[in-house]
Amino acid sequence: MRVTLALLTLSSLFAIYHCTYTSTDVLEDRRNAIRQATKHAWRGYKKHAGFKNDELRPVTAKSYNWMNMSITVFSALDTLYIMDLKDEYEEARDWAVSGLDLQRDLNVSFFETNIRVVGGLLGAYDLTKDKQLLKQAVKVADKMMPAFNNKGIIPFPSINLQTGKGYATWSDHVTTLAELGSFQLEFNYLSHHTNNPKYAAYSLKVVAHMQSLKPAHGLYPTLYNLKDGKISSHPSNLYTFGASSDSFYEYVLKQWLQTGKRDKKLRQMYDESVEGMLSMVYRSKFSHNVYIVEKKGLGYVLHEMDHLACFVPGMLALGAHGETLDRDMMLAEEMMTSCMDLYACSSSGLAPDRVRFHASNIYDFTPVDARYLLRPETLESLYVLWKKTGDEKYRGWAWKVFTAIERNCKTKYGYSGIKDATRVVDTPKDDVQHAYLLSETFKYLYLIFEDDAKASYDLRRVVFNTEAHALTIFHKSAVK
Ligand SMILES: *[C@@H]1O[C@H](CO)[C@@H](O)[C@H](O)[C@H]1NC(C)=O
Ligand SMILES: *[C@@H]1O[C@H](CO)[C@@H](O)[C@H](O)[C@H]1NC(C)=O
């Protein structure tokens, strides 16, 4: 009798803290709240920064430029479309296909232009089949092609729109893993939809080059020489799943998915990288949180992790396959819990941008960089895990993140990053509404609360680029 009672009490507690069901009314309310937030962010951008400027300053109602490519417009397109914000979509679309001056004397980042501008146009084209969007994507991509006029094979990180000249952005003539390895999804898609193999040809060439490097333990360090594409001996070279490396691994897996899971070499490359990553996975002493360290020369270990690395649970869940399926799903779920701890253990309810883990019996981690920059990676992983497992707890967690964003980041004009996520009230704001708030953060939140039957995307049919622009997979090799 007592045992039964105890069990009953436990299970009713469980029901309160771990919802196993979300009613369609609740889903609709939540989607509406996220839709309103998106509308607020878009309107603020349009009124005070659009369309000629990159981003909104949401506290001072000014604009902010770091690319001069109107990136918020391209970032928002597909998000506005799936949320059925029709007027907003139309104005963004009209500007996106005609507003950008591509003849300017402007140096742009190959990586950022591809993932944000080309990716944004293709994501919207994929949903609407509006040919103008594809045409504009081709125009922008063609402006990026001189990046491959590098005899060292890997693309120049910076391109002048007017002259087509490529530049190094680091003084030592190196480029990063993320910059040289996060264009293939978009370029493969372009070739597939234009019947012009030239884009995919570069994507294959760079991947083949990276495979030829055969790095130790399947892990690729962050820096490469522009002149020969070899691994740089720069003293700051390191192994990480955070900044400057992250999306390379993501794109290896997603290229394999995009081309119908047929390229065994790509899958092997991904599997080897995950094997290598396992040697960088640690568990904290106090609450056994799983995290990924950074390594220098595979020897020196730095027990720090970027919030950016919280894309890994989603990647592992998406890639879980074959013999390692259970291992990868388990690690994905465990690491997801750690990433949520970064939010839950922070007074604002939002995660610091970078933390250090301690071998302590009393606490797990402390912030190295306490800012919360409206970043999407944890939500991206929650979305994939929710889709893969159907476990409602991931929806509950996502909603907590959204309410914390509302509480801490909302301003009269939009949404701002905060300077210290460990503060409880009146967290000072950084006055930047990152474009990825519209392409990624709010999009993934919205998708998590969609009804399965009416979902905008099916993870078996699309791959998301690293700015959350979804591209339909094509079950074919990238070049015919
Ligand atoms: C953006 O364009 C403006 C006006 O042409 C210029 O003053 C500014 O330096 C540019 N910024 C960047 C990052 O190129
Ligand atoms: C582009 O970058 C190169 C190399 O850093 C520099 O010399 C040139 O002035 C830049 N052009 C513009 C328009 O900023």
Short mmCIF file of C-alpha atoms in Angstrom, two decimals, residues 67-384:
data_model
loop_
_atom_site.label_atom_id
_atom_site.label_comp_id
_atom_site.label_asym_id
_atom_site.label_seq_id
_atom_site.Cartn_x
_atom_site.Cartn_y
_atom_site.Cartn_z
CA MET A 67 28.68 43.57 -43.99
CA ASN A 68 26.73 46.22 -45.91
CA MET A 69 24.63 43.45 -47.47
CA SER A 70 21.22 44.07 -45.83
CA ILE A 71 21.54 40.72 -44.17
CA THR A 72 18.39 40.93 -42.03
CA VAL A 73 16.26 41.03 -45.20
CA PHE A 74 17.74 37.79 -46.54
CA SER A 75 17.72 36.16 -43.12
CA ALA A 76 14.04 36.86 -42.54
CA LEU A 77 12.57 35.79 -45.90
CA ASP A 78 11.71 32.14 -45.31
CA THR A 79 10.83 32.73 -41.64
CA LEU A 80 8.26 35.40 -42.57
CA TYR A 81 6.91 33.04 -45.19
CA ILE A 82 6.40 30.00 -42.95
CA MET A 83 4.83 32.18 -40.24
CA ASP A 84 2.39 33.46 -42.84
CA LEU A 85 3.37 37.08 -42.29
CA LYS A 86 2.33 37.86 -45.85
CA ASP A 87 2.81 41.62 -46.12
CA GLU A 88 6.14 41.39 -44.39
CA TYR A 89 7.23 38.56 -46.67
CA GLU A 90 6.23 40.45 -49.81
CA GLU A 91 8.15 43.59 -48.89
CA ALA A 92 11.21 41.57 -47.93
CA ARG A 93 11.02 39.50 -51.10
CA ASP A 94 10.67 42.52 -53.40
CA TRP A 95 13.71 44.12 -51.88
CA ALA A 96 15.69 40.88 -51.83
CA VAL A 97 15.41 40.32 -55.58
CA SER A 98 16.23 43.87 -56.62
CA GLY A 99 17.56 46.05 -53.81
CA LEU A 100 21.16 44.94 -53.48
CA ASP A 101 23.87 46.77 -55.42
CA LEU A 102 26.27 44.02 -56.46
CA GLN A 103 28.64 46.33 -58.36
CA ARG A 104 29.92 48.21 -55.32
CA ASP A 105 33.55 48.49 -54.34
CA LEU A 106 32.94 46.37 -51.26
CA ASN A 107 34.88 43.50 -49.72
CA VAL A 108 32.51 40.83 -48.48
CA SER A 109 33.06 37.62 -46.59
CA PHE A 110 32.62 34.58 -48.85
CA PHE A 111 31.32 32.54 -45.90
CA GLU A 112 28.82 35.06 -44.52
CA THR A 113 27.54 36.06 -47.96
CA ASN A 114 26.98 32.45 -48.87
CA ILE A 115 25.24 31.24 -45.72
CA ARG A 116 23.15 34.38 -45.20
CA VAL A 117 22.44 35.92 -48.62
CA VAL A 118 22.66 32.96 -51.03
CA GLY A 119 21.25 30.63 -48.34
CA GLY A 120 18.41 33.04 -47.50
CA LEU A 121 17.38 33.38 -51.14
CA LEU A 122 17.54 29.62 -51.71
CA GLY A 123 15.60 28.84 -48.53
CA ALA A 124 12.79 31.11 -49.72
CA TYR A 125 13.00 29.73 -53.27
CA ASP A 126 12.72 26.20 -51.91
CA LEU A 127 9.38 27.08 -50.27
CA THR A 128 7.87 29.30 -52.95
CA LYS A 129 9.47 28.15 -56.25
CA ASP A 130 9.66 31.85 -57.11
CA LYS A 131 12.23 31.90 -59.94
CA GLN A 132 13.27 35.47 -59.20
CA LEU A 133 14.71 34.32 -55.91
CA LEU A 134 16.77 31.62 -57.60
CA LYS A 135 17.95 34.10 -60.21
CA GLN A 136 19.11 36.49 -57.53
CA ALA A 137 20.85 33.68 -55.65
CA VAL A 138 22.74 32.83 -58.85
CA LYS A 139 23.77 36.48 -59.27
CA VAL A 140 25.16 36.67 -55.76
CA ALA A 141 26.84 33.25 -56.03
CA ASP A 142 28.46 34.27 -59.32
CA LYS A 143 29.92 37.28 -57.52
CA MET A 144 31.43 34.83 -55.04
CA MET A 145 32.97 32.51 -57.66
CA PRO A 146 36.30 34.40 -57.88
CA ALA A 147 36.93 33.09 -54.36
CA PHE A 148 38.05 29.93 -56.17
CA ASN A 149 40.66 31.70 -58.27
CA ASN A 150 43.03 30.54 -55.57
CA LYS A 151 45.66 28.08 -56.72
CA GLY A 152 45.65 26.72 -53.20
CA ILE A 153 42.19 25.18 -53.95
CA ILE A 154 40.42 26.44 -50.84
CA PRO A 155 38.36 29.64 -51.28
CA PHE A 156 39.58 33.12 -50.44
CA PRO A 157 37.71 34.28 -47.34
CA SER A 158 37.06 37.79 -48.71
CA ILE A 159 35.96 38.94 -52.17
CA ASN A 160 35.62 42.39 -53.69
CA LEU A 161 32.23 42.61 -55.42
CA GLN A 162 33.47 45.06 -58.06
CA THR A 163 36.86 43.66 -58.97
CA GLY A 164 36.38 40.00 -58.06
CA LYS A 165 39.71 40.07 -56.30
CA GLY A 166 40.12 37.66 -53.40
CA TYR A 167 41.81 38.55 -50.14
CA ALA A 168 43.04 36.98 -46.96
CA THR A 169 41.39 38.35 -43.86
CA TRP A 170 44.11 37.20 -41.48
CA SER A 171 47.58 38.73 -41.80
CA ASP A 172 49.20 35.30 -41.95
CA HIS A 173 47.36 34.24 -45.10
CA VAL A 174 45.30 31.58 -43.47
CA THR A 175 41.60 30.86 -43.53
CA THR A 176 39.36 28.94 -41.16
CA LEU A 177 37.76 25.52 -41.37
CA ALA A 178 34.23 26.95 -41.15
CA GLU A 179 34.91 29.45 -43.95
CA LEU A 180 36.36 26.93 -46.38
CA GLY A 181 33.87 24.20 -45.57
CA SER A 182 30.40 25.73 -45.23
CA PHE A 183 29.35 26.54 -48.79
CA GLN A 184 28.77 23.08 -50.28
CA LEU A 185 25.07 22.69 -49.42
CA GLU A 186 24.20 25.95 -51.15
CA PHE A 187 26.51 25.35 -54.13
CA ASN A 188 25.28 21.77 -54.67
CA TYR A 189 21.72 23.05 -54.55
CA LEU A 190 22.51 25.77 -57.10
CA SER A 191 23.96 23.25 -59.54
CA HIS A 192 21.01 20.95 -59.10
CA HIS A 193 18.47 23.70 -59.77
CA THR A 194 20.30 25.54 -62.57
CA ASN A 195 21.73 22.52 -64.40
CA ASN A 196 25.07 24.24 -64.21
CA PRO A 197 27.67 21.96 -62.63
CA LYS A 198 30.21 24.71 -61.94
CA TYR A 199 29.05 25.38 -58.35
CA ALA A 200 29.00 21.75 -57.21
CA ALA A 201 32.33 21.13 -58.94
CA TYR A 202 34.03 23.48 -56.47
CA SER A 203 32.23 21.97 -53.59
CA LEU A 204 33.47 18.48 -54.53
CA LYS A 205 36.98 19.76 -55.14
CA VAL A 206 37.30 21.29 -51.70
CA VAL A 207 35.84 18.23 -49.99
CA ALA A 208 38.25 15.95 -51.88
CA HIS A 209 41.10 18.19 -50.82
CA MET A 210 40.04 18.04 -47.17
CA GLN A 211 39.77 14.26 -47.39
CA SER A 212 43.28 14.09 -48.84
CA LEU A 213 44.66 15.77 -45.70
CA LYS A 214 43.78 12.63 -43.67
CA PRO A 215 44.05 14.37 -40.30
CA ALA A 216 44.80 12.51 -37.11
CA HIS A 217 41.72 11.07 -35.37
CA GLY A 218 39.40 12.46 -38.06
CA LEU A 219 39.61 15.88 -36.43
CA TYR A 220 40.34 19.01 -38.43
CA PRO A 221 42.07 21.96 -36.80
CA THR A 222 40.77 25.47 -37.32
CA LEU A 223 43.40 27.15 -39.58
CA TYR A 224 44.62 26.41 -43.16
CA ASN A 225 47.20 28.08 -45.42
CA LEU A 226 45.59 29.88 -48.32
CA LYS A 227 48.51 29.17 -50.63
CA ASP A 228 48.44 25.35 -50.49
CA GLY A 229 45.34 24.44 -48.48
CA LYS A 230 47.46 22.58 -45.92
CA ILE A 231 46.95 22.66 -42.17
CA SER A 232 48.52 25.83 -40.79
CA SER A 233 51.33 25.74 -38.26
CA HIS A 234 50.02 29.00 -36.78
CA PRO A 235 50.49 28.96 -32.99
CA SER A 236 46.80 29.65 -32.36
CA ASN A 237 45.65 26.62 -34.35
CA LEU A 238 43.39 24.36 -32.28
CA TYR A 239 40.69 21.69 -32.32
CA THR A 240 37.22 22.83 -31.38
CA PHE A 241 33.54 22.27 -32.14
CA GLY A 242 32.91 25.95 -31.45
CA ALA A 243 33.80 29.13 -33.32
CA SER A 244 35.60 28.87 -36.70
CA SER A 245 35.17 25.09 -36.99
CA ASP A 246 31.59 24.15 -36.10
CA SER A 247 29.72 24.24 -39.41
CA PHE A 248 32.42 22.30 -41.30
CA TYR A 249 31.39 19.08 -39.50
CA GLU A 250 27.73 19.95 -39.88
CA TYR A 251 28.18 20.36 -43.65
CA VAL A 252 30.02 17.04 -44.05
CA LEU A 253 27.04 15.21 -42.56
CA LYS A 254 24.48 17.28 -44.42
CA GLN A 255 26.18 16.86 -47.80
CA TRP A 256 25.82 13.14 -47.29
CA LEU A 257 22.12 13.60 -46.51
CA GLN A 258 21.58 16.12 -49.31
CA THR A 259 22.85 13.74 -51.97
CA GLY A 260 20.70 10.84 -50.79
CA LYS A 261 23.09 9.09 -48.36
CA ARG A 262 25.05 7.58 -51.25
CA ASP A 263 28.50 9.07 -50.90
CA LYS A 264 30.22 6.59 -48.59
CA LYS A 265 33.35 8.71 -48.34
CA LEU A 266 31.41 11.63 -46.90
CA ARG A 267 29.74 9.36 -44.35
CA GLN A 268 33.10 7.88 -43.40
CA MET A 269 34.56 11.36 -43.01
CA TYR A 270 31.71 12.27 -40.67
CA ASP A 271 32.00 9.03 -38.68
CA GLU A 272 35.74 9.57 -38.22
CA SER A 273 35.13 13.10 -37.01
CA VAL A 274 32.59 11.91 -34.47
CA GLU A 275 35.07 9.23 -33.28
CA GLY A 276 37.63 12.01 -32.88
CA MET A 277 35.13 14.18 -31.06
CA LEU A 278 34.51 11.42 -28.51
CA SER A 279 38.09 11.94 -27.31
CA MET A 280 37.12 15.54 -26.57
CA VAL A 281 33.94 14.73 -24.64
CA TYR A 282 34.25 15.09 -20.88
CA ARG A 283 31.88 14.86 -17.95
CA SER A 284 31.82 17.44 -15.18
CA LYS A 285 32.54 16.24 -11.68
CA PHE A 286 29.65 17.84 -9.84
CA SER A 287 26.56 17.25 -11.96
CA HIS A 288 28.03 14.94 -14.61
CA ASN A 289 27.26 17.36 -17.41
CA VAL A 290 28.70 16.28 -20.74
CA TYR A 291 30.74 18.89 -22.58
CA ILE A 292 33.27 19.17 -25.41
CA VAL A 293 36.72 20.57 -24.64
CA GLU A 294 39.07 22.39 -26.98
CA LYS A 295 42.50 20.96 -27.74
CA LYS A 296 45.77 22.37 -28.95
CA GLY A 297 47.82 19.92 -31.00
CA LEU A 298 45.71 17.08 -29.61
CA GLY A 299 47.67 17.40 -26.36
CA TYR A 300 46.82 20.46 -24.28
CA VAL A 301 43.18 20.44 -23.16
CA LEU A 302 41.16 23.57 -22.49
CA HIS A 303 38.00 22.84 -20.48
CA GLU A 304 35.96 25.55 -22.13
CA MET A 305 32.98 25.39 -24.44
CA ASP A 306 31.26 27.95 -26.67
CA HIS A 307 27.49 28.12 -26.70
CA LEU A 308 28.02 27.62 -30.45
CA ALA A 309 29.01 23.98 -29.72
CA CYS A 310 25.42 23.34 -28.62
CA PHE A 311 24.64 22.59 -32.26
CA VAL A 312 26.36 19.22 -31.67
CA PRO A 313 23.42 17.41 -29.99
CA GLY A 314 21.31 18.23 -33.04
CA MET A 315 24.04 17.10 -35.43
CA LEU A 316 24.54 13.81 -33.58
CA ALA A 317 20.82 13.10 -33.54
CA LEU A 318 20.50 13.94 -37.22
CA GLY A 319 23.47 11.75 -38.10
CA ALA A 320 22.63 8.82 -35.79
CA HIS A 321 22.73 5.85 -38.12
CA GLY A 322 23.81 2.22 -38.39
CA GLU A 323 25.97 0.65 -35.71
CA THR A 324 26.56 3.86 -33.80
CA LEU A 325 22.91 4.98 -33.73
CA ASP A 326 22.30 4.30 -30.04
CA ARG A 327 25.64 5.71 -28.94
CA ASP A 328 25.08 8.95 -30.86
CA MET A 329 21.47 9.39 -29.74
CA MET A 330 22.46 8.87 -26.12
CA LEU A 331 25.29 11.37 -26.32
CA ALA A 332 23.00 13.83 -28.13
CA GLU A 333 20.41 13.61 -25.37
CA GLU A 334 23.00 13.93 -22.62
CA MET A 335 24.70 16.89 -24.20
CA MET A 336 21.33 18.51 -24.82
CA THR A 337 20.71 18.39 -21.08
CA SER A 338 24.08 20.09 -20.46
CA CYS A 339 23.28 22.83 -22.94
CA MET A 340 19.97 23.42 -21.19
CA ASP A 341 21.85 23.60 -17.89
CA LEU A 342 23.77 26.55 -19.31
CA TYR A 343 20.38 28.30 -19.48
CA ALA A 344 18.75 26.90 -16.36
CA CYS A 345 21.74 27.61 -14.10
CA SER A 346 21.99 31.20 -15.24
CA SER A 347 19.93 33.81 -13.35
CA SER A 348 18.48 35.35 -16.49
CA GLY A 349 17.44 31.95 -17.83
CA LEU A 350 19.71 32.55 -20.83
CA ALA A 351 23.07 30.93 -21.51
CA PRO A 352 26.47 32.61 -21.35
CA ASP A 353 28.32 32.65 -24.67
CA ARG A 354 31.28 30.66 -23.36
CA VAL A 355 31.87 28.74 -20.14
CA ARG A 356 34.72 27.01 -18.32
CA PHE A 357 34.10 23.65 -16.66
CA HIS A 358 35.75 22.91 -13.33
CA ALA A 359 36.96 19.78 -11.62
CA SER A 360 34.98 20.92 -8.60
CA ASN A 361 32.74 19.07 -6.19
CA ILE A 362 30.58 22.14 -5.65
CA TYR A 363 29.86 23.63 -9.02
CA ASP A 364 30.15 22.80 -12.70
CA PHE A 365 30.93 25.82 -14.78
CA THR A 366 31.50 29.54 -14.69
CA PRO A 367 31.12 32.00 -17.55
CA VAL A 368 34.18 33.04 -19.53
CA ASP A 369 32.02 35.28 -21.70
CA ALA A 370 28.77 36.08 -19.88
CA ARG A 371 26.94 37.66 -22.82
CA TYR A 372 23.83 36.12 -24.34
CA LEU A 373 23.78 37.05 -28.01
CA LEU A 374 20.33 35.71 -29.03
CA ARG A 375 22.10 32.64 -30.35
CA PRO A 376 20.11 29.73 -31.86
CA GLU A 377 22.28 26.60 -31.46
CA THR A 378 20.52 25.16 -28.40
CA LEU A 379 17.10 25.71 -30.01
CA GLU A 380 18.31 24.13 -33.24
CA SER A 381 19.32 21.01 -31.30
CA LEU A 382 16.04 21.01 -29.34
CA TYR A 383 14.17 21.07 -32.64
CA VAL A 384 16.09 18.11 -34.07
#
